[in-house]
XYZ file of C-alpha atoms in Angstrom:
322
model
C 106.429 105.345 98.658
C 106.398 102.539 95.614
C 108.250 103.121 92.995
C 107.318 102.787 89.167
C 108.122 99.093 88.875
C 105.636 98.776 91.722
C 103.119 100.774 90.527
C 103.043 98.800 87.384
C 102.509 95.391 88.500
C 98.418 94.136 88.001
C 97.872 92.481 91.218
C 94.090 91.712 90.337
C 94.780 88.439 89.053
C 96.740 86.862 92.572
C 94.398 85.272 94.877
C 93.872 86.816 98.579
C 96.795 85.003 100.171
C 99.343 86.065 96.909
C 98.040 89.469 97.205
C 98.471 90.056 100.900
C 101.881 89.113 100.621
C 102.750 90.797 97.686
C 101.397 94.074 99.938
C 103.149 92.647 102.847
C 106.495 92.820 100.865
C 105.581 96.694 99.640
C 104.554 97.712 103.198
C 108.365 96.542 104.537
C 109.974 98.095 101.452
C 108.452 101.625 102.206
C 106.942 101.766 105.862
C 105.402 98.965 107.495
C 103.064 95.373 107.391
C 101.069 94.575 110.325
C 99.141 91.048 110.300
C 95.726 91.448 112.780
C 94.849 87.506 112.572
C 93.370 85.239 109.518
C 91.043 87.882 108.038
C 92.668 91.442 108.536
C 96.406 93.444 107.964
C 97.815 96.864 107.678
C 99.810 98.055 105.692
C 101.490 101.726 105.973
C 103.620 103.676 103.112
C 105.210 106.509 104.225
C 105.633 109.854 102.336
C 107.355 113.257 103.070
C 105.061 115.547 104.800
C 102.739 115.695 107.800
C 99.425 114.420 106.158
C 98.055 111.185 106.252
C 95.066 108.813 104.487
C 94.066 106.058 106.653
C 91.166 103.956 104.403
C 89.622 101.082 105.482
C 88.989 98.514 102.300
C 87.597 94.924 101.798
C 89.623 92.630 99.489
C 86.525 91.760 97.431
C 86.169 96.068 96.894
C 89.614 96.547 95.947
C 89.210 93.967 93.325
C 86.179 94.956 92.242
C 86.690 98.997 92.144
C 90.679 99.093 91.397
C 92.217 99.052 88.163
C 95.662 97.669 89.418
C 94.203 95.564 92.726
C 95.677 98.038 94.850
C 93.882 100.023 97.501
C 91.793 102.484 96.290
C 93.712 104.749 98.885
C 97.147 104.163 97.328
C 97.193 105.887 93.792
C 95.211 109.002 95.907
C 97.306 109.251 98.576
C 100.625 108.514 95.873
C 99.283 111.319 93.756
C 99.235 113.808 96.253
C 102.307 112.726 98.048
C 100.478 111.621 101.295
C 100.948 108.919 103.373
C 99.015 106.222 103.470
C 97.676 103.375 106.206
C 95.376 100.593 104.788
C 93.493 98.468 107.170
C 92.292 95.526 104.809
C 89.887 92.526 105.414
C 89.430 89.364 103.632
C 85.505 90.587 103.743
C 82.915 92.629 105.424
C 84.341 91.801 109.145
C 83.113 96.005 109.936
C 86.872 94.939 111.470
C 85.729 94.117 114.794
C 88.696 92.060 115.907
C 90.371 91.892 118.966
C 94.055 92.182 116.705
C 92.499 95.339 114.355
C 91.825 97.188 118.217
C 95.254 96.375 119.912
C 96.974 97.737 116.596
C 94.935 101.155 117.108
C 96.410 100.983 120.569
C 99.672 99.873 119.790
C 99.854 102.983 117.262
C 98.590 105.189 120.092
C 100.877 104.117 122.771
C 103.845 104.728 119.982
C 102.958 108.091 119.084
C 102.324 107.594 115.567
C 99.336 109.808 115.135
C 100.865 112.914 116.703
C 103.341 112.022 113.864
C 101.089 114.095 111.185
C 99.347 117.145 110.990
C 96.401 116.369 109.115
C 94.781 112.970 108.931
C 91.513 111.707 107.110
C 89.387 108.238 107.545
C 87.631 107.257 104.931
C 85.540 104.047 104.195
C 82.016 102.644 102.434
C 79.701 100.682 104.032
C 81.212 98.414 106.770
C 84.540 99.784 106.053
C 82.306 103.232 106.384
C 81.516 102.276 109.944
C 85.352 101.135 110.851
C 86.259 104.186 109.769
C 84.037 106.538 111.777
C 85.012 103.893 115.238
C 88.462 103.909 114.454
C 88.961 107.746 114.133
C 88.618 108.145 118.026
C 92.392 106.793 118.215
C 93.438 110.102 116.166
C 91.268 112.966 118.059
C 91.126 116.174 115.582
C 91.442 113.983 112.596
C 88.772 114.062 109.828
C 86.422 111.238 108.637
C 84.585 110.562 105.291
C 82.160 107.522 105.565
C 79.791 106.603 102.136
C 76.615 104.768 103.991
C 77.810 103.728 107.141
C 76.828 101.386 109.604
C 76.138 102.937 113.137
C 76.438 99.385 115.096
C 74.854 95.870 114.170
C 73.674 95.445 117.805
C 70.644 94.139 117.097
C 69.247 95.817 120.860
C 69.998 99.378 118.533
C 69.010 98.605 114.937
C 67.341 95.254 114.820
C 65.160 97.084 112.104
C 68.119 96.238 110.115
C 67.781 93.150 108.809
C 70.640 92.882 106.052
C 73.501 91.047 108.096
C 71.924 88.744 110.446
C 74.492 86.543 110.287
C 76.759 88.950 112.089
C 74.424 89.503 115.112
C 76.655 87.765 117.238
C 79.215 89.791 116.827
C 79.804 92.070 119.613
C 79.608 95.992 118.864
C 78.991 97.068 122.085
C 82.596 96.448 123.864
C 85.835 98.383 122.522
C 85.202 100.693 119.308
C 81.868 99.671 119.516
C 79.431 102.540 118.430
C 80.322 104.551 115.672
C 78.660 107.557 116.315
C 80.017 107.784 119.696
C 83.544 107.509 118.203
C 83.410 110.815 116.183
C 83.345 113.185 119.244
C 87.134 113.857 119.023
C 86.819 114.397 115.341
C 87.366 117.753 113.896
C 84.876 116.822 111.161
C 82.981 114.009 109.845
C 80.858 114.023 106.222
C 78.602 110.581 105.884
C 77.549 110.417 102.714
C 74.096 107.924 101.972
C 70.418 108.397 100.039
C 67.383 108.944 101.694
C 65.661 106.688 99.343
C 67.602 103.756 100.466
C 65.674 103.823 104.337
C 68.203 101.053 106.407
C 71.210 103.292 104.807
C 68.948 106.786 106.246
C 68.162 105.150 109.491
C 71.787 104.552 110.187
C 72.654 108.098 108.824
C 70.513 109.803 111.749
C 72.462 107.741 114.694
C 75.212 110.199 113.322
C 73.550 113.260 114.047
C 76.629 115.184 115.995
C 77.267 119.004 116.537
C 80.635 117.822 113.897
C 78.951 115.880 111.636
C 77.249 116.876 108.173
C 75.575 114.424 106.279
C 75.131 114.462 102.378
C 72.220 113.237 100.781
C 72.569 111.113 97.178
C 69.163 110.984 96.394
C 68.209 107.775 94.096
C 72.272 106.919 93.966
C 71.439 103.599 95.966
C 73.562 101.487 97.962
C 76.872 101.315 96.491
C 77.968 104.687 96.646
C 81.487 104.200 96.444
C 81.759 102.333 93.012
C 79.094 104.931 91.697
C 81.640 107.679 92.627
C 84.375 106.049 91.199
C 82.428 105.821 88.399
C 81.290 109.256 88.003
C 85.356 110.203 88.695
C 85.265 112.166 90.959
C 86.379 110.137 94.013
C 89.340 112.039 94.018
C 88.241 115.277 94.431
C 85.734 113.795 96.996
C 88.898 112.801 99.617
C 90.829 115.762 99.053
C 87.793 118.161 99.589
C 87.716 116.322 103.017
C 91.043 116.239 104.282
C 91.462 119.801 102.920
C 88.175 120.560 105.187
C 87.014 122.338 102.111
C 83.993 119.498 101.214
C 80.559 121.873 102.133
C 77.315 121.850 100.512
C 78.174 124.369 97.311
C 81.406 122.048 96.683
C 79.345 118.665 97.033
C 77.092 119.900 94.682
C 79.064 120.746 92.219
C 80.783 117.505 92.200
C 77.266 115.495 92.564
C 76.221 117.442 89.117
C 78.565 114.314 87.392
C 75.172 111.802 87.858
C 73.405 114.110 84.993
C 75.663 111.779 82.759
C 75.898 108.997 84.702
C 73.751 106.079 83.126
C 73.507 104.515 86.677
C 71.873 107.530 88.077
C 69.545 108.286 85.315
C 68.503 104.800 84.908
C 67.647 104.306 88.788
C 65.759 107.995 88.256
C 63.722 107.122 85.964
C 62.582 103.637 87.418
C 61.792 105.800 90.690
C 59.352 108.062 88.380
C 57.684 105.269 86.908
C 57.123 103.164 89.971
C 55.213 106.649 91.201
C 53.575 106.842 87.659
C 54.437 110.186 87.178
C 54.229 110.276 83.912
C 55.201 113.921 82.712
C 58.397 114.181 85.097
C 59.105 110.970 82.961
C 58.786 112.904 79.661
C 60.713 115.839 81.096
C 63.850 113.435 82.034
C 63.905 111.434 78.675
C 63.552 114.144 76.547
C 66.367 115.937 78.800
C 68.828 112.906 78.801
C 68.101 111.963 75.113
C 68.730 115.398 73.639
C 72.158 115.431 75.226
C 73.153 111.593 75.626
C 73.343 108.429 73.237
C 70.502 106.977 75.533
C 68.399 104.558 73.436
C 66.096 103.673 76.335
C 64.974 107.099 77.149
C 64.793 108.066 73.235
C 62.015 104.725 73.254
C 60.388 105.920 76.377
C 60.097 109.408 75.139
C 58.455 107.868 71.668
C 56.428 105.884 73.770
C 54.779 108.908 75.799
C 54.724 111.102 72.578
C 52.628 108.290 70.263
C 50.399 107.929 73.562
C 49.522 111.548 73.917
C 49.358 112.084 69.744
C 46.901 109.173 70.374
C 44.793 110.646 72.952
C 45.210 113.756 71.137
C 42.964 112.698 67.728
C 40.424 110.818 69.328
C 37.029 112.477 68.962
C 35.855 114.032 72.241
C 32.156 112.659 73.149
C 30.537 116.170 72.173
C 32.231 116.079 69.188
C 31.307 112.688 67.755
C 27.031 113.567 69.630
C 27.206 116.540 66.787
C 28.217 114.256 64.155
């Protein structure tokens, strides 16, 4: 694995072609690099033991999410003295490549799955769905996806209409349908909210006998960086590759949005779009009492001075008497 000198070097600032070969160089220093074409590489770090984190990441995530630049993966897997394989893209590719599939099969035909004993996927989004297609080239691993894609075929889910531009690309030949690719998983957790309906829709293709699904209610569509946020990513991956993540241990970690502003803030938009006004009162009065939270102190005022308001104005038998 990197060493300290490694670890301390800020890679956010090098541009994608720096950075890749900046992780190129770590990859040959402590396990492997792999180029897959223009737009994708791997890179593998190897650590004592038999367990192994295999994440699928976008460039533009890692520099948006990481503190260093470095794959999310990395200071995880470091930390708990895992090994580590990083499938990157220059984008959202959802890694369909003709390179990214002979790699899977290159690592099959070398035995380097049956290398480890215990072996997580994990993703978000279109990494989300490369990690749930991918997993079928380690059968009994585990997979964590955040609001995966099943497919983009547009004969399957042309009710999804947020990537048109990648309706060309083919997701019905190798690796092509996600759900399909968990059946040799030991267990897979997708993660989404039910108020976000493309993200739900895609969530019930994965409907398996080894699949439980996690609702986020009014968490949105960017799951991972809200997790990160919330800190407890972390705990999140090693619940899962420990097989311990179940619905009293998601829970507890899912109680971090009562101080999360993002949360709260998408909460309370929710409850005023369906004008309900005294769940409104409730959650402002609950958030302001324990957080600095100037809009809900406002909004609280607000629905106070209304009903003081309604409160002293004469009622019509009272003011027929007078």
């Amino acid at each position: 694995m990197p060493n300290d000198d490694d670890r301390a070097e800020d890679l956010l600032d090098l541009a994608y072609p720096d950075w890749v070969a900046e992780m190129k160089r770590r990859g040959e220093a402590h396990g492997f690099y792999e180029p897959l074409g223009q737009r994708h590489h791997a890179h593998f770090l190897e650590a004592e033991g038999d367990t192994l984190l295999v994440t699928f990441e976008t460039f533009p995530g890692i520099r948006a999410l990481s503190d260093t630049g470095l794959p999310l993966g990395q200071a995880l897997a470091e930390t708990e003295g895992w090994s580590h394989l990083a499938l990157v893209s220059s984008q959202d590719t959802w890694f369909r490549e003709s390179r990214v599939y002979g790699f899977f099969d290159q690592l099959n035909d070398d035995g380097f799955f049956d290398e480890f004993d215990r072996i997580l996927f994990y993703g978000a989004g279109s990494c989300g769905y490369a990690a749930c297609a991918f997993s079928v080239a380690a059968p009994g691993a585990r997979v964590l996806a955040l609001h995966p894609q099943a497919t983009l075929d547009p004969r399957m889910t042309e009710w999804d209409d947020r990537f048109a531009l990648k309706r060309r690309t083919s997701f019905t030949n190798r690796y092509g349908y996600a759900p399909d690719m968990l059946d040799a998983a030991t267990r897979a957790t997708i993660l989404y909210d039910p108020r976000e309906p493309l993200d739900a829709m895609h969530s019930a293709l994965f409907a398996r006998r080894n699949v439980q699904r996690f609702r986020m209610p009014s968490m949105g569509g960017a799951l991972q960086g809200d997790i990160v946020a919330m800190g407890f990513h972390g705990d999140l991956v090693r619940a899962a590759m420990q097989d311990t993540l179940d619905t009293p241990s998601f829970a507890r970690m899912l109680r971090a949005r009562r101080g999360y502003g993002g949360y709260l803030r998408r909460l309370l938009a929710r409850l005023e779009q369906d004008e309900r006004t005294f769940l409104v009162k409730l959650l402002c009065r609950n958030v302001s009492g324990r957080m600095r939270a100037p809009r809900f102190r406002r909004r609280l005022q607000a629905i106070e001075a209304a009903e003081a308001a309604r409160a002293s104005r004469p009622t019509p038998a009272a003011s027929a008497e007078d």
